[in-house]
């Protein structure tokens, strides 16, 4: 229980609150274990809870009228979701589904409303979380518009690295179809982009990625895409 509390306290919504206020609200949460593939809430469903991921992976997604799915976010330990809709008594803007076995901490709307009404630090923390969410969406849009698919994969792998220098091996945390959807790519494009990373020191075998040099991959991920396009043009002329 102590480790669960420590993980929850690192969630953005609690991190900037005085610890005693955060712990008081944490006592209102209840643990919920979710199986892989299980729905947590649906897009358009009346919001009833805020959730913090204690363990595992959760995807947030939107369904189009024609039935196609767009992955909005993939969340893991210490990240929260549903807070905006729950606080404002609205419907969830996205669906949420466990993409691995997951453990969540769930908070009912009524408890959140009381906290908003009586706790200024919680209000400030919520506002900070919402602002960060907007910045993250802008960053995501910039990546989709400004960087190649191969660079987006490189940045994804770097986000899994615990080391900042030298060699690193990481496990892909969920299936490649979901990775492709999250990065705005088709699965076949993902496979081609994995192969394009080999000259940059990355080798993918099943769900394991070996990176020979984290610094080298960082340089490629941050490279101006127009440079690689101009290089290709020069080679074909």
PDB file of C-alpha atoms in Angstrom:
ATOM      1  CA  UNK A   1       0.000   0.000   0.000  1.00  0.00           C
ATOM      2  CA  UNK A   2       2.911   2.319   0.709  1.00  0.00           C
ATOM      3  CA  UNK A   3       4.331   1.945  -2.813  1.00  0.00           C
ATOM      4  CA  UNK A   4       0.853   2.562  -4.271  1.00  0.00           C
ATOM      5  CA  UNK A   5       0.621   5.802  -2.300  1.00  0.00           C
ATOM      6  CA  UNK A   6       4.098   6.869  -3.431  1.00  0.00           C
ATOM      7  CA  UNK A   7       3.231   6.256  -7.097  1.00  0.00           C
ATOM      8  CA  UNK A   8      -0.027   8.181  -6.768  1.00  0.00           C
ATOM      9  CA  UNK A   9       1.728  11.115  -5.068  1.00  0.00           C
ATOM     10  CA  UNK A  10       3.995  11.421  -8.125  1.00  0.00           C
ATOM     11  CA  UNK A  11       0.961  11.910 -10.394  1.00  0.00           C
ATOM     12  CA  UNK A  12       0.871  15.473 -11.782  1.00  0.00           C
ATOM     13  CA  UNK A  13      -2.442  16.260 -10.118  1.00  0.00           C
ATOM     14  CA  UNK A  14      -0.994  15.519  -6.634  1.00  0.00           C
ATOM     15  CA  UNK A  15       2.667  16.395  -7.118  1.00  0.00           C
ATOM     16  CA  UNK A  16       2.200  20.157  -6.726  1.00  0.00           C
ATOM     17  CA  UNK A  17      -0.158  19.881  -3.735  1.00  0.00           C
ATOM     18  CA  UNK A  18       0.902  19.984  -0.078  1.00  0.00           C
ATOM     19  CA  UNK A  19       1.475  16.347   0.868  1.00  0.00           C
ATOM     20  CA  UNK A  20      -1.066  16.349   3.693  1.00  0.00           C
ATOM     21  CA  UNK A  21      -3.793  17.600   1.309  1.00  0.00           C
ATOM     22  CA  UNK A  22      -2.833  15.020  -1.324  1.00  0.00           C
ATOM     23  CA  UNK A  23      -2.875  12.151   1.191  1.00  0.00           C
ATOM     24  CA  UNK A  24      -6.285  13.235   2.465  1.00  0.00           C
ATOM     25  CA  UNK A  25      -7.707  13.021  -1.058  1.00  0.00           C
ATOM     26  CA  UNK A  26      -5.866   9.777  -1.790  1.00  0.00           C
ATOM     27  CA  UNK A  27      -7.803   8.051   0.984  1.00  0.00           C
ATOM     28  CA  UNK A  28     -10.926   8.556  -1.164  1.00  0.00           C
ATOM     29  CA  UNK A  29      -9.484   6.519  -4.039  1.00  0.00           C
ATOM     30  CA  UNK A  30     -10.099   2.822  -4.578  1.00  0.00           C
ATOM     31  CA  UNK A  31      -7.888   0.328  -6.377  1.00  0.00           C
ATOM     32  CA  UNK A  32      -9.231  -1.216  -9.573  1.00  0.00           C
ATOM     33  CA  UNK A  33      -7.499  -4.105 -11.379  1.00  0.00           C
ATOM     34  CA  UNK A  34      -8.179  -4.243 -15.116  1.00  0.00           C
ATOM     35  CA  UNK A  35      -7.458  -7.069 -17.554  1.00  0.00           C
ATOM     36  CA  UNK A  36      -5.770  -6.525 -20.890  1.00  0.00           C
ATOM     37  CA  UNK A  37      -8.252  -5.324 -23.504  1.00  0.00           C
ATOM     38  CA  UNK A  38     -10.869  -4.323 -20.938  1.00  0.00           C
ATOM     39  CA  UNK A  39     -12.738  -1.042 -21.377  1.00  0.00           C
ATOM     40  CA  UNK A  40     -12.368   1.499 -18.565  1.00  0.00           C
ATOM     41  CA  UNK A  41     -14.804   4.038 -19.951  1.00  0.00           C
ATOM     42  CA  UNK A  42     -16.308   4.860 -23.337  1.00  0.00           C
ATOM     43  CA  UNK A  43     -16.154   7.983 -25.466  1.00  0.00           C
ATOM     44  CA  UNK A  44     -19.337   9.965 -24.831  1.00  0.00           C
ATOM     45  CA  UNK A  45     -20.081   8.211 -21.530  1.00  0.00           C
ATOM     46  CA  UNK A  46     -21.106  10.472 -18.650  1.00  0.00           C
ATOM     47  CA  UNK A  47     -17.964  11.118 -16.621  1.00  0.00           C
ATOM     48  CA  UNK A  48     -18.011   9.422 -13.237  1.00  0.00           C
ATOM     49  CA  UNK A  49     -14.352   9.178 -12.155  1.00  0.00           C
ATOM     50  CA  UNK A  50     -10.779  10.335 -12.457  1.00  0.00           C
ATOM     51  CA  UNK A  51      -8.112   7.613 -12.726  1.00  0.00           C
ATOM     52  CA  UNK A  52      -4.409   7.329 -11.933  1.00  0.00           C
ATOM     53  CA  UNK A  53      -2.404   4.526 -13.528  1.00  0.00           C
ATOM     54  CA  UNK A  54      -0.532   2.628 -10.802  1.00  0.00           C
ATOM     55  CA  UNK A  55       0.795  -0.110 -13.072  1.00  0.00           C
ATOM     56  CA  UNK A  56       0.421  -1.206 -16.694  1.00  0.00           C
ATOM     57  CA  UNK A  57      -0.560   0.707 -19.847  1.00  0.00           C
ATOM     58  CA  UNK A  58      -3.801   2.444 -20.833  1.00  0.00           C
ATOM     59  CA  UNK A  59      -4.699   3.936 -24.206  1.00  0.00           C
ATOM     60  CA  UNK A  60      -7.018   6.877 -24.745  1.00  0.00           C
ATOM     61  CA  UNK A  61      -8.700   6.859 -28.129  1.00  0.00           C
ATOM     62  CA  UNK A  62     -11.418   8.468 -30.226  1.00  0.00           C
ATOM     63  CA  UNK A  63     -13.754   6.687 -32.611  1.00  0.00           C
ATOM     64  CA  UNK A  64     -14.840   8.387 -35.817  1.00  0.00           C
ATOM     65  CA  UNK A  65     -18.439   8.104 -37.114  1.00  0.00           C
ATOM     66  CA  UNK A  66     -17.223   5.550 -39.688  1.00  0.00           C
ATOM     67  CA  UNK A  67     -15.703   3.384 -36.934  1.00  0.00           C
ATOM     68  CA  UNK A  68     -11.986   4.109 -37.327  1.00  0.00           C
ATOM     69  CA  UNK A  69      -9.898   4.540 -34.163  1.00  0.00           C
ATOM     70  CA  UNK A  70      -7.398   7.308 -33.452  1.00  0.00           C
ATOM     71  CA  UNK A  71      -5.095   6.819 -30.463  1.00  0.00           C
ATOM     72  CA  UNK A  72      -4.834  10.088 -28.519  1.00  0.00           C
ATOM     73  CA  UNK A  73      -2.465   8.971 -25.752  1.00  0.00           C
ATOM     74  CA  UNK A  74      -0.859   5.912 -24.197  1.00  0.00           C
ATOM     75  CA  UNK A  75      -0.421   6.300 -20.430  1.00  0.00           C
ATOM     76  CA  UNK A  76       1.562   4.438 -17.809  1.00  0.00           C
ATOM     77  CA  UNK A  77       2.554   4.581 -14.144  1.00  0.00           C
ATOM     78  CA  UNK A  78       1.844   7.889 -12.391  1.00  0.00           C
ATOM     79  CA  UNK A  79      -0.248   9.420 -15.173  1.00  0.00           C
ATOM     80  CA  UNK A  80      -3.888  10.393 -14.744  1.00  0.00           C
ATOM     81  CA  UNK A  81      -6.871  10.688 -17.059  1.00  0.00           C
ATOM     82  CA  UNK A  82     -10.535  11.627 -16.956  1.00  0.00           C
ATOM     83  CA  UNK A  83      -9.946  14.510 -14.575  1.00  0.00           C
ATOM     84  CA  UNK A  84     -11.240  17.319 -16.818  1.00  0.00           C
ATOM     85  CA  UNK A  85     -14.539  15.627 -17.695  1.00  0.00           C
ATOM     86  CA  UNK A  86     -15.041  14.420 -14.116  1.00  0.00           C
ATOM     87  CA  UNK A  87     -14.520  17.873 -12.615  1.00  0.00           C
ATOM     88  CA  UNK A  88     -16.787  19.613 -15.137  1.00  0.00           C
ATOM     89  CA  UNK A  89     -19.562  16.974 -15.007  1.00  0.00           C
ATOM     90  CA  UNK A  90     -19.275  16.292 -18.731  1.00  0.00           C
ATOM     91  CA  UNK A  91     -18.950  13.233 -20.953  1.00  0.00           C
ATOM     92  CA  UNK A  92     -15.558  11.650 -21.596  1.00  0.00           C
ATOM     93  CA  UNK A  93     -14.017  13.066 -24.782  1.00  0.00           C
ATOM     94  CA  UNK A  94     -12.134   9.788 -25.354  1.00  0.00           C
ATOM     95  CA  UNK A  95     -12.528   6.117 -24.620  1.00  0.00           C
ATOM     96  CA  UNK A  96     -10.034   4.425 -22.296  1.00  0.00           C
ATOM     97  CA  UNK A  97      -8.863   0.812 -22.590  1.00  0.00           C
ATOM     98  CA  UNK A  98      -6.190  -1.244 -20.826  1.00  0.00           C
ATOM     99  CA  UNK A  99      -3.600  -2.441 -23.357  1.00  0.00           C
ATOM    100  CA  UNK A 100      -1.924  -4.600 -20.716  1.00  0.00           C
ATOM    101  CA  UNK A 101      -2.999  -5.835 -17.320  1.00  0.00           C
ATOM    102  CA  UNK A 102      -3.319  -2.630 -15.327  1.00  0.00           C
ATOM    103  CA  UNK A 103      -3.931  -1.368 -11.822  1.00  0.00           C
ATOM    104  CA  UNK A 104      -5.706   1.958 -11.421  1.00  0.00           C
ATOM    105  CA  UNK A 105      -6.648   4.260  -8.573  1.00  0.00           C
ATOM    106  CA  UNK A 106     -10.190   5.528  -9.145  1.00  0.00           C
ATOM    107  CA  UNK A 107     -11.733   8.684  -7.645  1.00  0.00           C
ATOM    108  CA  UNK A 108     -15.495   9.403  -7.792  1.00  0.00           C
ATOM    109  CA  UNK A 109     -16.756  12.708  -9.169  1.00  0.00           C
ATOM    110  CA  UNK A 110     -18.430  13.669  -5.892  1.00  0.00           C
ATOM    111  CA  UNK A 111     -15.138  13.501  -3.990  1.00  0.00           C
ATOM    112  CA  UNK A 112     -13.412  15.579  -6.672  1.00  0.00           C
ATOM    113  CA  UNK A 113     -16.144  18.231  -6.590  1.00  0.00           C
ATOM    114  CA  UNK A 114     -15.798  18.543  -2.804  1.00  0.00           C
ATOM    115  CA  UNK A 115     -12.017  18.875  -3.148  1.00  0.00           C
ATOM    116  CA  UNK A 116     -12.406  21.599  -5.776  1.00  0.00           C
ATOM    117  CA  UNK A 117     -14.861  23.481  -3.543  1.00  0.00           C
ATOM    118  CA  UNK A 118     -12.703  23.320  -0.419  1.00  0.00           C
ATOM    119  CA  UNK A 119      -9.061  22.991  -1.524  1.00  0.00           C
ATOM    120  CA  UNK A 120      -7.326  25.794  -3.421  1.00  0.00           C
ATOM    121  CA  UNK A 121      -4.127  23.777  -3.902  1.00  0.00           C
ATOM    122  CA  UNK A 122      -6.119  21.033  -5.660  1.00  0.00           C
ATOM    123  CA  UNK A 123      -7.689  23.618  -7.993  1.00  0.00           C
ATOM    124  CA  UNK A 124      -4.254  24.964  -8.876  1.00  0.00           C
ATOM    125  CA  UNK A 125      -2.918  21.452  -9.444  1.00  0.00           C
ATOM    126  CA  UNK A 126      -5.828  20.616 -11.762  1.00  0.00           C
ATOM    127  CA  UNK A 127      -5.297  23.805 -13.737  1.00  0.00           C
ATOM    128  CA  UNK A 128      -1.609  22.932 -14.108  1.00  0.00           C
ATOM    129  CA  UNK A 129      -2.473  19.421 -15.343  1.00  0.00           C
ATOM    130  CA  UNK A 130      -4.911  20.798 -17.928  1.00  0.00           C
ATOM    131  CA  UNK A 131      -2.316  23.293 -19.190  1.00  0.00           C
ATOM    132  CA  UNK A 132       0.283  20.545 -19.489  1.00  0.00           C
ATOM    133  CA  UNK A 133      -2.219  18.408 -21.386  1.00  0.00           C
ATOM    134  CA  UNK A 134      -2.675  21.206 -23.910  1.00  0.00           C
ATOM    135  CA  UNK A 135       1.090  21.603 -24.311  1.00  0.00           C
ATOM    136  CA  UNK A 136       1.503  17.855 -24.820  1.00  0.00           C
ATOM    137  CA  UNK A 137      -1.126  17.900 -27.582  1.00  0.00           C
ATOM    138  CA  UNK A 138       0.693  20.779 -29.298  1.00  0.00           C
ATOM    139  CA  UNK A 139       3.984  18.858 -29.041  1.00  0.00           C
ATOM    140  CA  UNK A 140       2.291  15.754 -30.455  1.00  0.00           C
ATOM    141  CA  UNK A 141       0.866  17.759 -33.361  1.00  0.00           C
ATOM    142  CA  UNK A 142       4.296  19.286 -34.037  1.00  0.00           C
ATOM    143  CA  UNK A 143       5.851  15.821 -34.211  1.00  0.00           C
ATOM    144  CA  UNK A 144       3.201  14.582 -36.628  1.00  0.00           C
ATOM    145  CA  UNK A 145       3.573  17.655 -38.862  1.00  0.00           C
ATOM    146  CA  UNK A 146       7.310  18.363 -38.662  1.00  0.00           C
ATOM    147  CA  UNK A 147       9.140  15.043 -38.276  1.00  0.00           C
ATOM    148  CA  UNK A 148       9.402  11.902 -40.356  1.00  0.00           C
ATOM    149  CA  UNK A 149       7.865   8.634 -39.193  1.00  0.00           C
ATOM    150  CA  UNK A 150      11.339   7.214 -38.593  1.00  0.00           C
ATOM    151  CA  UNK A 151      12.227  10.179 -36.373  1.00  0.00           C
ATOM    152  CA  UNK A 152       8.996   9.727 -34.405  1.00  0.00           C
ATOM    153  CA  UNK A 153       9.922   6.090 -33.775  1.00  0.00           C
ATOM    154  CA  UNK A 154      13.412   7.160 -32.691  1.00  0.00           C
ATOM    155  CA  UNK A 155      11.895   9.625 -30.211  1.00  0.00           C
ATOM    156  CA  UNK A 156       9.502   6.910 -28.953  1.00  0.00           C
ATOM    157  CA  UNK A 157      12.408   4.523 -28.302  1.00  0.00           C
ATOM    158  CA  UNK A 158      14.410   7.256 -26.577  1.00  0.00           C
ATOM    159  CA  UNK A 159      11.463   7.846 -24.260  1.00  0.00           C
ATOM    160  CA  UNK A 160      11.775   4.216 -23.113  1.00  0.00           C
ATOM    161  CA  UNK A 161      15.525   4.473 -22.420  1.00  0.00           C
ATOM    162  CA  UNK A 162      16.707   4.688 -18.826  1.00  0.00           C
ATOM    163  CA  UNK A 163      20.243   5.597 -19.942  1.00  0.00           C
ATOM    164  CA  UNK A 164      21.145   8.964 -21.454  1.00  0.00           C
ATOM    165  CA  UNK A 165      24.435   7.830 -22.978  1.00  0.00           C
ATOM    166  CA  UNK A 166      25.981   4.690 -24.429  1.00  0.00           C
ATOM    167  CA  UNK A 167      24.195   1.471 -25.346  1.00  0.00           C
ATOM    168  CA  UNK A 168      20.646   0.736 -24.251  1.00  0.00           C
ATOM    169  CA  UNK A 169      18.180  -2.129 -24.685  1.00  0.00           C
ATOM    170  CA  UNK A 170      14.453  -1.547 -24.249  1.00  0.00           C
ATOM    171  CA  UNK A 171      11.362  -3.718 -24.470  1.00  0.00           C
ATOM    172  CA  UNK A 172       8.489  -2.478 -26.597  1.00  0.00           C
ATOM    173  CA  UNK A 173       5.742  -2.069 -23.965  1.00  0.00           C
ATOM    174  CA  UNK A 174       2.783  -2.976 -26.182  1.00  0.00           C
ATOM    175  CA  UNK A 175       2.089  -4.406 -29.612  1.00  0.00           C
ATOM    176  CA  UNK A 176       3.411  -2.804 -32.797  1.00  0.00           C
ATOM    177  CA  UNK A 177      -0.045  -2.091 -34.215  1.00  0.00           C
ATOM    178  CA  UNK A 178      -0.732   0.201 -31.239  1.00  0.00           C
ATOM    179  CA  UNK A 179       2.715   1.800 -31.529  1.00  0.00           C
ATOM    180  CA  UNK A 180       1.999   2.572 -35.182  1.00  0.00           C
ATOM    181  CA  UNK A 181      -1.423   4.057 -34.366  1.00  0.00           C
ATOM    182  CA  UNK A 182       0.007   6.186 -31.547  1.00  0.00           C
ATOM    183  CA  UNK A 183       2.709   7.552 -33.880  1.00  0.00           C
ATOM    184  CA  UNK A 184       0.244   8.256 -36.689  1.00  0.00           C
ATOM    185  CA  UNK A 185       1.532   5.504 -38.974  1.00  0.00           C
ATOM    186  CA  UNK A 186       0.300   2.356 -40.688  1.00  0.00           C
ATOM    187  CA  UNK A 187       1.741  -0.947 -39.347  1.00  0.00           C
ATOM    188  CA  UNK A 188       3.576  -1.620 -42.629  1.00  0.00           C
ATOM    189  CA  UNK A 189       5.147   1.858 -42.468  1.00  0.00           C
ATOM    190  CA  UNK A 190       6.308   1.104 -38.931  1.00  0.00           C
ATOM    191  CA  UNK A 191       8.149  -2.022 -40.113  1.00  0.00           C
ATOM    192  CA  UNK A 192       9.888  -0.063 -42.884  1.00  0.00           C
ATOM    193  CA  UNK A 193      10.855   2.694 -40.461  1.00  0.00           C
ATOM    194  CA  UNK A 194      12.323   0.149 -38.039  1.00  0.00           C
ATOM    195  CA  UNK A 195      14.589  -1.002 -40.879  1.00  0.00           C
ATOM    196  CA  UNK A 196      15.541   2.608 -41.640  1.00  0.00           C
ATOM    197  CA  UNK A 197      16.798   2.957 -38.070  1.00  0.00           C
ATOM    198  CA  UNK A 198      19.420   0.227 -38.534  1.00  0.00           C
ATOM    199  CA  UNK A 199      22.035   2.640 -40.009  1.00  0.00           C
ATOM    200  CA  UNK A 200      21.511   4.765 -36.893  1.00  0.00           C
ATOM    201  CA  UNK A 201      22.471   1.895 -34.595  1.00  0.00           C
ATOM    202  CA  UNK A 202      19.042   0.414 -33.783  1.00  0.00           C
ATOM    203  CA  UNK A 203      18.223  -3.270 -34.116  1.00  0.00           C
ATOM    204  CA  UNK A 204      14.686  -4.556 -33.517  1.00  0.00           C
ATOM    205  CA  UNK A 205      14.159  -8.249 -32.758  1.00  0.00           C
ATOM    206  CA  UNK A 206      10.547  -9.109 -31.895  1.00  0.00           C
ATOM    207  CA  UNK A 207       9.690  -6.820 -28.953  1.00  0.00           C
ATOM    208  CA  UNK A 208      13.271  -5.879 -28.063  1.00  0.00           C
ATOM    209  CA  UNK A 209      15.143  -2.827 -29.380  1.00  0.00           C
ATOM    210  CA  UNK A 210      18.916  -2.564 -28.971  1.00  0.00           C
ATOM    211  CA  UNK A 211      20.320   0.941 -29.365  1.00  0.00           C
ATOM    212  CA  UNK A 212      24.099   1.039 -29.879  1.00  0.00           C
ATOM    213  CA  UNK A 213      24.392   4.753 -29.009  1.00  0.00           C
ATOM    214  CA  UNK A 214      21.700   6.807 -27.293  1.00  0.00           C
ATOM    215  CA  UNK A 215      23.516  10.040 -28.245  1.00  0.00           C
ATOM    216  CA  UNK A 216      23.622   9.062 -31.908  1.00  0.00           C
ATOM    217  CA  UNK A 217      19.906   8.285 -31.941  1.00  0.00           C
ATOM    218  CA  UNK A 218      19.162  11.610 -30.216  1.00  0.00           C
ATOM    219  CA  UNK A 219      21.023  13.452 -32.959  1.00  0.00           C
ATOM    220  CA  UNK A 220      18.958  11.707 -35.616  1.00  0.00           C
ATOM    221  CA  UNK A 221      15.648  12.312 -33.782  1.00  0.00           C
ATOM    222  CA  UNK A 222      16.403  16.060 -33.531  1.00  0.00           C
ATOM    223  CA  UNK A 223      17.744  16.411 -37.073  1.00  0.00           C
ATOM    224  CA  UNK A 224      15.948  18.807 -39.405  1.00  0.00           C
ATOM    225  CA  UNK A 225      13.884  16.503 -41.679  1.00  0.00           C
ATOM    226  CA  UNK A 226      14.668  18.720 -44.678  1.00  0.00           C
ATOM    227  CA  UNK A 227      18.306  17.667 -44.349  1.00  0.00           C
ATOM    228  CA  UNK A 228      17.568  13.977 -44.884  1.00  0.00           C
ATOM    229  CA  UNK A 229      15.159  14.810 -47.717  1.00  0.00           C
ATOM    230  CA  UNK A 230      17.834  16.918 -49.452  1.00  0.00           C
ATOM    231  CA  UNK A 231      20.337  14.072 -49.024  1.00  0.00           C
ATOM    232  CA  UNK A 232      17.933  11.646 -50.716  1.00  0.00           C
ATOM    233  CA  UNK A 233      17.408  14.123 -53.569  1.00  0.00           C
ATOM    234  CA  UNK A 234      21.160  14.436 -54.072  1.00  0.00           C
ATOM    235  CA  UNK A 235      21.559  10.649 -54.189  1.00  0.00           C
ATOM    236  CA  UNK A 236      18.845  10.233 -56.831  1.00  0.00           C
ATOM    237  CA  UNK A 237      20.223  12.997 -59.106  1.00  0.00           C
TER     238      UNK A 237
END
